[in-house]
XYZ file of C-alpha atoms in Angstrom:
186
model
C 41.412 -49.382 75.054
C 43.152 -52.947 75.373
C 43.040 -55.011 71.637
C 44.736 -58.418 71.248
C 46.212 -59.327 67.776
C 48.367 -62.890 67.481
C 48.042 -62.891 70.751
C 49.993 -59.738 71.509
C 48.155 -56.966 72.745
C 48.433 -53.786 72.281
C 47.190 -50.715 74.464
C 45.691 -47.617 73.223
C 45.803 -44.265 74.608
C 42.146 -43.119 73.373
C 40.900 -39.722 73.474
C 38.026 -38.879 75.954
C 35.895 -36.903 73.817
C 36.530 -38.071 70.200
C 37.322 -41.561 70.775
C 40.384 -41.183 68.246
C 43.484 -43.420 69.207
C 46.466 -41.163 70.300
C 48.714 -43.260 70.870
C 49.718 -47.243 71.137
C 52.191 -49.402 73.371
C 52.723 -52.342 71.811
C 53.902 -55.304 74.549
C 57.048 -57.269 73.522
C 57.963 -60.199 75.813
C 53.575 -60.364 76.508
C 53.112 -64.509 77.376
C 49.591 -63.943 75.920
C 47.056 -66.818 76.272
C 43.166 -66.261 74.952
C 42.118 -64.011 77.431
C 44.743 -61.620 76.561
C 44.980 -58.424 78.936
C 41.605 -58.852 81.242
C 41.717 -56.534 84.000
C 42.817 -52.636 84.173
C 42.818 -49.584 85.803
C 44.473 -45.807 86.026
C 46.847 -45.138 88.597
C 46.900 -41.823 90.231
C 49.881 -40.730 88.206
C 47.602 -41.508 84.748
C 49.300 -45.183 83.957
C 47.936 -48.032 82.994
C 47.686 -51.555 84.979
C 46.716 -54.490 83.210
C 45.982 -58.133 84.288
C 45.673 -61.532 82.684
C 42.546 -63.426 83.930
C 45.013 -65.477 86.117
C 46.056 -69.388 85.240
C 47.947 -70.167 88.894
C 50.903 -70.166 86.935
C 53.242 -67.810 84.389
C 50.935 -64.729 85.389
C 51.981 -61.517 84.616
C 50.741 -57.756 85.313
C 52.027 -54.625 82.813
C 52.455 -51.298 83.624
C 51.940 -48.786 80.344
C 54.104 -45.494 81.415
C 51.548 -42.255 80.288
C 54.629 -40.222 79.668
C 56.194 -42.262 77.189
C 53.850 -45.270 76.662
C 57.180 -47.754 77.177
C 55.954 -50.723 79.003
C 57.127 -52.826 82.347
C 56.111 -56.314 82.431
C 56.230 -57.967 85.988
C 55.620 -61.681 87.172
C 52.642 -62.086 89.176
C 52.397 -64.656 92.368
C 51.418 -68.215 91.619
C 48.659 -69.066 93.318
C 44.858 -68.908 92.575
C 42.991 -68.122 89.203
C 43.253 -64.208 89.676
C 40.044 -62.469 88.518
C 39.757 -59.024 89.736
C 42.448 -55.778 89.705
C 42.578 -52.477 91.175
C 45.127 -49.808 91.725
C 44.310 -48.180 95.214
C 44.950 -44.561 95.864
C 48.437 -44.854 97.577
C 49.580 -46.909 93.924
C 49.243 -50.194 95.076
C 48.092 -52.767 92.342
C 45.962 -55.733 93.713
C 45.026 -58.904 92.547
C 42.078 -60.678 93.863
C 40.727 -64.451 93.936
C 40.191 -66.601 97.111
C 43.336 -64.899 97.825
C 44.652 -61.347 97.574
C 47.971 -59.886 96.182
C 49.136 -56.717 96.599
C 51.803 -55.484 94.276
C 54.354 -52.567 95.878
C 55.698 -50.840 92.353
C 58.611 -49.200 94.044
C 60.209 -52.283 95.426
C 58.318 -54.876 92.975
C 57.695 -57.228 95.633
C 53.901 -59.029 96.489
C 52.308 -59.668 99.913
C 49.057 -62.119 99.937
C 46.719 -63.719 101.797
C 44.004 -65.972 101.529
C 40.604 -64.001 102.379
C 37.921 -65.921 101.044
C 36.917 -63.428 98.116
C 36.014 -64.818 94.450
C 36.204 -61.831 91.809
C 35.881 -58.540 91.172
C 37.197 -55.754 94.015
C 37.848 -52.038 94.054
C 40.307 -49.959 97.057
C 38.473 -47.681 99.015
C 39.982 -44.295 99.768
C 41.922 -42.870 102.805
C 44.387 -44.401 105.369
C 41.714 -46.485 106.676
C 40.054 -47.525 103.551
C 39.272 -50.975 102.585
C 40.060 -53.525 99.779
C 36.547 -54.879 98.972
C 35.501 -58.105 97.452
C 33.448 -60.463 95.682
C 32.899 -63.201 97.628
C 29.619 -65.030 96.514
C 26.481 -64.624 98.359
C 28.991 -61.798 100.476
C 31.489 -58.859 100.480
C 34.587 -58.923 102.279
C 36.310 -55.763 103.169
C 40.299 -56.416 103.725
C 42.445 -54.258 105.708
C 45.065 -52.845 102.770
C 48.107 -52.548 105.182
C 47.441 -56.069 107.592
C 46.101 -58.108 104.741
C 43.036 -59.094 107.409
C 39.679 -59.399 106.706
C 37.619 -57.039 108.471
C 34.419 -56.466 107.396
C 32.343 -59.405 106.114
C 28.290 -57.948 104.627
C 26.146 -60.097 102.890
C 24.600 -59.299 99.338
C 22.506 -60.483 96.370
C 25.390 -62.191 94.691
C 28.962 -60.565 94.144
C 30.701 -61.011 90.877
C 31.933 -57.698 89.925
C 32.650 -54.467 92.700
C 32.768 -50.762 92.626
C 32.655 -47.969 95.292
C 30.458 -44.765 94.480
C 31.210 -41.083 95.543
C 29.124 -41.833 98.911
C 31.003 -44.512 99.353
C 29.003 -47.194 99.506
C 29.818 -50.558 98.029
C 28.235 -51.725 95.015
C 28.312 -55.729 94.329
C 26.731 -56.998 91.121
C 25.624 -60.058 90.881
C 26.769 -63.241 88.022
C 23.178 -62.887 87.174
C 20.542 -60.023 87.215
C 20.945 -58.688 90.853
C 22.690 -55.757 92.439
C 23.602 -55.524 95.995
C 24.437 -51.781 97.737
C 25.607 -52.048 101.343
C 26.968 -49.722 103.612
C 30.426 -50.450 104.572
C 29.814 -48.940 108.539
C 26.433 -50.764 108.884
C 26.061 -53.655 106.441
């Protein structure tokens, strides 16, 4: 759970069954702004990733540590207004926009291209799997190692994205709609 208080957040370690905080990283040297921390996700090892909805400039992502709940703040690219974060399943942490960045934790370095997304996006699975994103009236699907847009499927309105266990694509939509597409056919 992610709470902001004078503009500082803190992140809490919550229990799955009971809901009962276990523990709670507080983040010194957070440049907080009203959003606070807007995007996270769970990395394979069981840390936490958190975003700022992205100004172009100042940006920053955190990293909470599960073993010890100490916290790594690193600067984010300049660029667009980020939106959407994921953590793929080789511990990559990716920022999406118009543009994509793609955070490497063990050399803290970013790679990014512009790909014509607009949100939300979520990392497909496997060697071959894709980044997919938002991107309007479509979903773009971008190669994770070449930074290339590959696949390009139209939907009801993309906003938000999710992959389910049959891995298909899931795009909801600003509004009321909800796209599923088949990332082989479309």
């Amino acid at each position: 759970g992610i709470t902001q208080q004078n503009a500082q957040p803190e992140i809490r370690l919550l229990n799955g069954d009971t809901g009962e905080t276990e523990e709670i990283a507080q983040l010194a040297g957070w440049e907080g702004d009203q959003w606070g921390i807007y995007g996270g996700a769970v990395d394979g090892d069981g840390n936490f990733w958190g975003s700022q909805l992205g100004a172009a400039t100042n940006d920053q992502i955190v990293k909470v540590n599960i073993d010890d709940m100490t916290t790594e703040i690193f600067a984010a690219p300049n660029g667009p207004w980020w939106y959407g974060m994921t953590v793929d399943d080789e511990g990559y942490v990716w920022l999406c926009s118009s543009t994509v960045g793609r955070f490497d934790p063990e050399t803290e370095t970013w790679d990014t291209a512009v790909v014509g997304g607009s949100a939300g996006c979520m990392a497909d699975a496997g060697n071959d799997g894709l980044l997919w994103m938002a991107a309007g009236q479509n979903v773009v699907g971008v190669n994770r190692q070449t930074l290339a847009v590959e696949e390009t499927w139209p939907s009801n309105g993309a906003y938000g994205v999710s992959i389910d266990f049959d891995g298909y694509v899931w795009a909801v939509s600003f509004g009321t709609n909800a796209t599923r597409v088949d990332p082989e056919t479309g």
